[in-house]
XYZ file of C-alpha atoms in Angstrom:
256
model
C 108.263 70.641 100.513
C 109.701 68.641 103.182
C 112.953 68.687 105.446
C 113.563 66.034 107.588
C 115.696 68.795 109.737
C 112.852 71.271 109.675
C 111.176 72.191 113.485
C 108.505 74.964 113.350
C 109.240 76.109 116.467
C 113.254 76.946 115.267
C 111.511 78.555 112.937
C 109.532 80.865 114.415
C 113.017 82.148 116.555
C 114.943 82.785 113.746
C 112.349 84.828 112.333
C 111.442 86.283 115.954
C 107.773 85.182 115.407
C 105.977 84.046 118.959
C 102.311 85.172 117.812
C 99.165 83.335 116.729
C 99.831 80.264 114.435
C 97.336 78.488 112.595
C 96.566 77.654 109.195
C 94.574 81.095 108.532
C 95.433 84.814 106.496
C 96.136 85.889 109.487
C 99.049 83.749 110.241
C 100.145 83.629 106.505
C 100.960 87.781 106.514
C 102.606 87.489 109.776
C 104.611 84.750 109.100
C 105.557 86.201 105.686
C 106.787 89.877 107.288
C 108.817 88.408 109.928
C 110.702 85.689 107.622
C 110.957 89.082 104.984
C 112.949 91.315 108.217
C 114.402 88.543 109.393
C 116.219 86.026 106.782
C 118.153 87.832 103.721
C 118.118 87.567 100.060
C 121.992 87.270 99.440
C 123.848 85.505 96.809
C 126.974 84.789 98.409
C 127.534 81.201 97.869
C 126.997 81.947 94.041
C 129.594 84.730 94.589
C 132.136 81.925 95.768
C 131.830 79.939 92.797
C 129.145 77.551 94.455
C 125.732 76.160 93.071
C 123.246 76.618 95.332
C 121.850 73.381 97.051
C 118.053 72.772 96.592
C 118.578 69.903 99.114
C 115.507 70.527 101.236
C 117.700 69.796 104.454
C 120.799 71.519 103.242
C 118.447 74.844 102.978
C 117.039 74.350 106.613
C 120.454 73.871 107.899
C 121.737 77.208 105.637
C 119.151 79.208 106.867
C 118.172 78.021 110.257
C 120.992 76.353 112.070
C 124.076 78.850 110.177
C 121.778 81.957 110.085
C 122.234 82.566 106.630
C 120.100 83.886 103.986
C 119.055 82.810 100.185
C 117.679 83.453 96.678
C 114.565 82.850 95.647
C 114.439 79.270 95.956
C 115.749 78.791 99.425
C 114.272 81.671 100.798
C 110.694 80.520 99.503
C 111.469 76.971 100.082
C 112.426 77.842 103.484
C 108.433 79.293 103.411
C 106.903 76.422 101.854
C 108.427 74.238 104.979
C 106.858 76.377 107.615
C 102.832 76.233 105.602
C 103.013 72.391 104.964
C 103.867 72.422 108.804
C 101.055 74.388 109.579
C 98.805 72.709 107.504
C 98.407 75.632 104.787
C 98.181 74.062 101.416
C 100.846 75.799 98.537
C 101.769 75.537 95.607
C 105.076 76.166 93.950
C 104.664 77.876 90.702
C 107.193 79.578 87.950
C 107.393 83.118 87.018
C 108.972 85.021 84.345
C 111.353 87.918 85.202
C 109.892 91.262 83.131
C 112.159 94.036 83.755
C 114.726 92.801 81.333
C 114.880 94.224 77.666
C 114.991 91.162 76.027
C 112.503 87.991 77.143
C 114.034 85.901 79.956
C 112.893 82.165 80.631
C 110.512 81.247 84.014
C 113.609 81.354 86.422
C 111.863 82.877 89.375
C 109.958 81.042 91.814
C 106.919 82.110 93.603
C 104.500 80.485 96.140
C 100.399 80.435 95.586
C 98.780 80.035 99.202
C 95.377 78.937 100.175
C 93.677 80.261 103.345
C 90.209 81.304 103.993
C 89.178 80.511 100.761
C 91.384 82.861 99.044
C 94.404 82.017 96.834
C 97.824 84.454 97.995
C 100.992 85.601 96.107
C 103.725 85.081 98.095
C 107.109 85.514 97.590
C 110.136 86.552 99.766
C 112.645 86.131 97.514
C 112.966 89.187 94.561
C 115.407 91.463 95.103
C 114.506 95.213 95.501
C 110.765 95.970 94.036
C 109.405 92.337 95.838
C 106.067 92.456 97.721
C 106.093 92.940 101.357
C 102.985 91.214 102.235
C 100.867 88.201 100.746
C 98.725 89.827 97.515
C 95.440 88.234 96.709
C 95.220 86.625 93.589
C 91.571 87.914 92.797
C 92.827 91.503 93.547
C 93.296 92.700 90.133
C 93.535 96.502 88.519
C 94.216 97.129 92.199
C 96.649 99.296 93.661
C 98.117 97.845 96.634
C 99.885 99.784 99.074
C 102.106 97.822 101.353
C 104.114 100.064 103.651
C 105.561 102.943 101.083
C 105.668 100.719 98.622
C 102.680 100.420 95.501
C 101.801 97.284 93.339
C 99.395 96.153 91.346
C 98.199 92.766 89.831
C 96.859 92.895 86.228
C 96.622 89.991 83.259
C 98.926 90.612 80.231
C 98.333 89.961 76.401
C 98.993 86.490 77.439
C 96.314 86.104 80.361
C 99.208 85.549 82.898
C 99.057 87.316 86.060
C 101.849 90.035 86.114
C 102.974 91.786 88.910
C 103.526 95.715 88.719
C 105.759 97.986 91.289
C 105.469 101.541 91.170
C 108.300 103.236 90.746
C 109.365 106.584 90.155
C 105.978 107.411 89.365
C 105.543 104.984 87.065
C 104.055 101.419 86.663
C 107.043 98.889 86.329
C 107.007 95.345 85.261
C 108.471 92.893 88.088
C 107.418 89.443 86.817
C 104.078 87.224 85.374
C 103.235 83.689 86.125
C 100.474 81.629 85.997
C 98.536 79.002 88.610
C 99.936 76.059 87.258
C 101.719 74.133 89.696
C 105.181 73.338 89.594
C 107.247 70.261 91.354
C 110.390 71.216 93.249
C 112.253 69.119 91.154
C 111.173 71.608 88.218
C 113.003 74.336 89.484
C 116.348 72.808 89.223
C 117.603 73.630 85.617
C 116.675 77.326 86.652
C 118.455 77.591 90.206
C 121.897 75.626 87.968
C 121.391 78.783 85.320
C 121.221 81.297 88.015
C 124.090 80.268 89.996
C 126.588 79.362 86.779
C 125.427 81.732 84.052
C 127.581 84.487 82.983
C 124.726 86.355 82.504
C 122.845 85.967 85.604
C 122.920 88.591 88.005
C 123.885 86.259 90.739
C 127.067 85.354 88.966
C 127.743 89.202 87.911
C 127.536 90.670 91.450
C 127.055 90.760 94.648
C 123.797 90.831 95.759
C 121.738 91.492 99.485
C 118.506 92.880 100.312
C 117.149 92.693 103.813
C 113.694 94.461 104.642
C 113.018 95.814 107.443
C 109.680 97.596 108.950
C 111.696 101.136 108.159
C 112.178 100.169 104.587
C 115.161 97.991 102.782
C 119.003 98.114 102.456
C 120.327 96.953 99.129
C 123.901 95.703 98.790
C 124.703 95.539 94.684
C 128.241 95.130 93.892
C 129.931 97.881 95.797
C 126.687 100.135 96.046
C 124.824 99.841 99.421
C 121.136 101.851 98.624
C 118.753 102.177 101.655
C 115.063 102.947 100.778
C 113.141 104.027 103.357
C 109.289 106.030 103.370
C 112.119 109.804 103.131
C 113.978 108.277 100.212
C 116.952 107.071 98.905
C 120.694 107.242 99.861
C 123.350 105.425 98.387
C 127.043 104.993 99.350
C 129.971 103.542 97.455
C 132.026 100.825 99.215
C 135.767 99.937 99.469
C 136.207 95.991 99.828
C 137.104 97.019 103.465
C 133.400 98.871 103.753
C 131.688 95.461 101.984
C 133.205 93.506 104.740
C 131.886 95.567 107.300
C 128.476 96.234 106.132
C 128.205 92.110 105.664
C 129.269 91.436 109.016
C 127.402 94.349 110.807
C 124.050 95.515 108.664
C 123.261 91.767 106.871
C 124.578 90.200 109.976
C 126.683 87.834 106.824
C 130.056 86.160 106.633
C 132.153 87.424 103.999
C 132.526 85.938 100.648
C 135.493 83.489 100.561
């Protein structure tokens, strides 16, 4: 994944990152966190009738230059840029939404990492039950507790990896994959369903999640949930109180 308009070092300020950087686990968890607090999930070009670009220097500009956020594919694009510029080798590879009732096609996009001899989940990119922190591959029937949150890694009927949140109590599916690598260009009948579909949640609603070290706020339509390690509250919006909460939680323009 390359951007011609790429520079590590604008990077690293617009996710407020000025520690250690090599091409170890060290700098992959780091790295991962402060892109996660930092750079939004948000739909909002989907919301104004737009398909998203998977121009490799349209996303840099989007999310470096203008300060905006992304779905899954810009957001871990955006990720993919900073490794291959610090030498970590990646690989793109497609997953399979689970929490649907009905089977859904591969139209979510993860990143494997190598470092230290280890292959890493990462993904910065799914919504409200998506990991906080790099998961390693090999650390399966696991749980993993990442802040408040729980997951797990286990291999379904079909030997694919699937990913597990806890929630409520309860084991829920998030999404499986497997480690066969995919080419950017791959990923472009899947980014065209997601922002045209009438079905897609992109299309349906609003959508904005930004993490934080306190927890996550979750804009959905007009519902704005905040999870933190005491709970959840969550407060219905006017369009007046959408505008707002853009501009001053998300730090977002509003949709046109």
């Amino acid at each position: 994944m390359h951007s011609d308009n790429f520079d590590l070092s604008t990077y690293f300020r617009r996710i407020n990152y000025t520690g250690h950087a090599a091409a170890d686990t060290t700098t992959l968890h780091a790295l991962m966190r402060h892109q996660l607090f930092s750079v939004p999930f948000e739909n909002l070009d989907v919301q104004a009738g737009k398909v998203v670009s998977l121009v490799p220097e349209d996303i840099a500009d989007k999310l470096l230059q203008r300060g905006r956020g992304g779905y899954c594919y810009e957001v871990n694009g955006l990720f993919a840029m900073a490794l291959g510029a610090l030498g970590i080798p990646y690989r793109f590879v497609a997953a399979r939404p689970m929490f649907y009732p009905a089977l859904r096609p591969k139209t979510h996009m993860v990143l494997i990492a190598e470092v230290d001899d280890r292959l890493w989940l990462c993904d910065l990119g799914f919504g409200s039950y998506g990991i906080r922190a790099p998961i390693a591959i090999d650390m399966l029937d696991t749980d993993i507790e990442q802040d408040f949150d729980t997951f797990r890694l286990i291999r379904d009927v079909n030997s694919e990896y699937l990913l597990q949140a806890k929630v409520e109590g309860e084991w829920a599916n998030q999404y499986s994959f497997n480690l066969s690598p995919q080419e950017w260009i791959d990923f472009i009948p899947a980014n065209y369903l997601n922002s045209t579909h009438p079905d897609a949640i992109f299309v349906q609603k609003l959508l904005i999640v930004q993490h934080s070290s306190e927890g996550r706020q979750i804009l959905l339509g007009n519902v704005l949930k905040t999870i933190t390690a005491d709970g959840v509250e969550k407060q219905q919006l006017t369009e007046d109180d959408i505008a707002h909460v853009l501009k001053k939680r998300f730090a977002l323009p509003v949709p046109q």
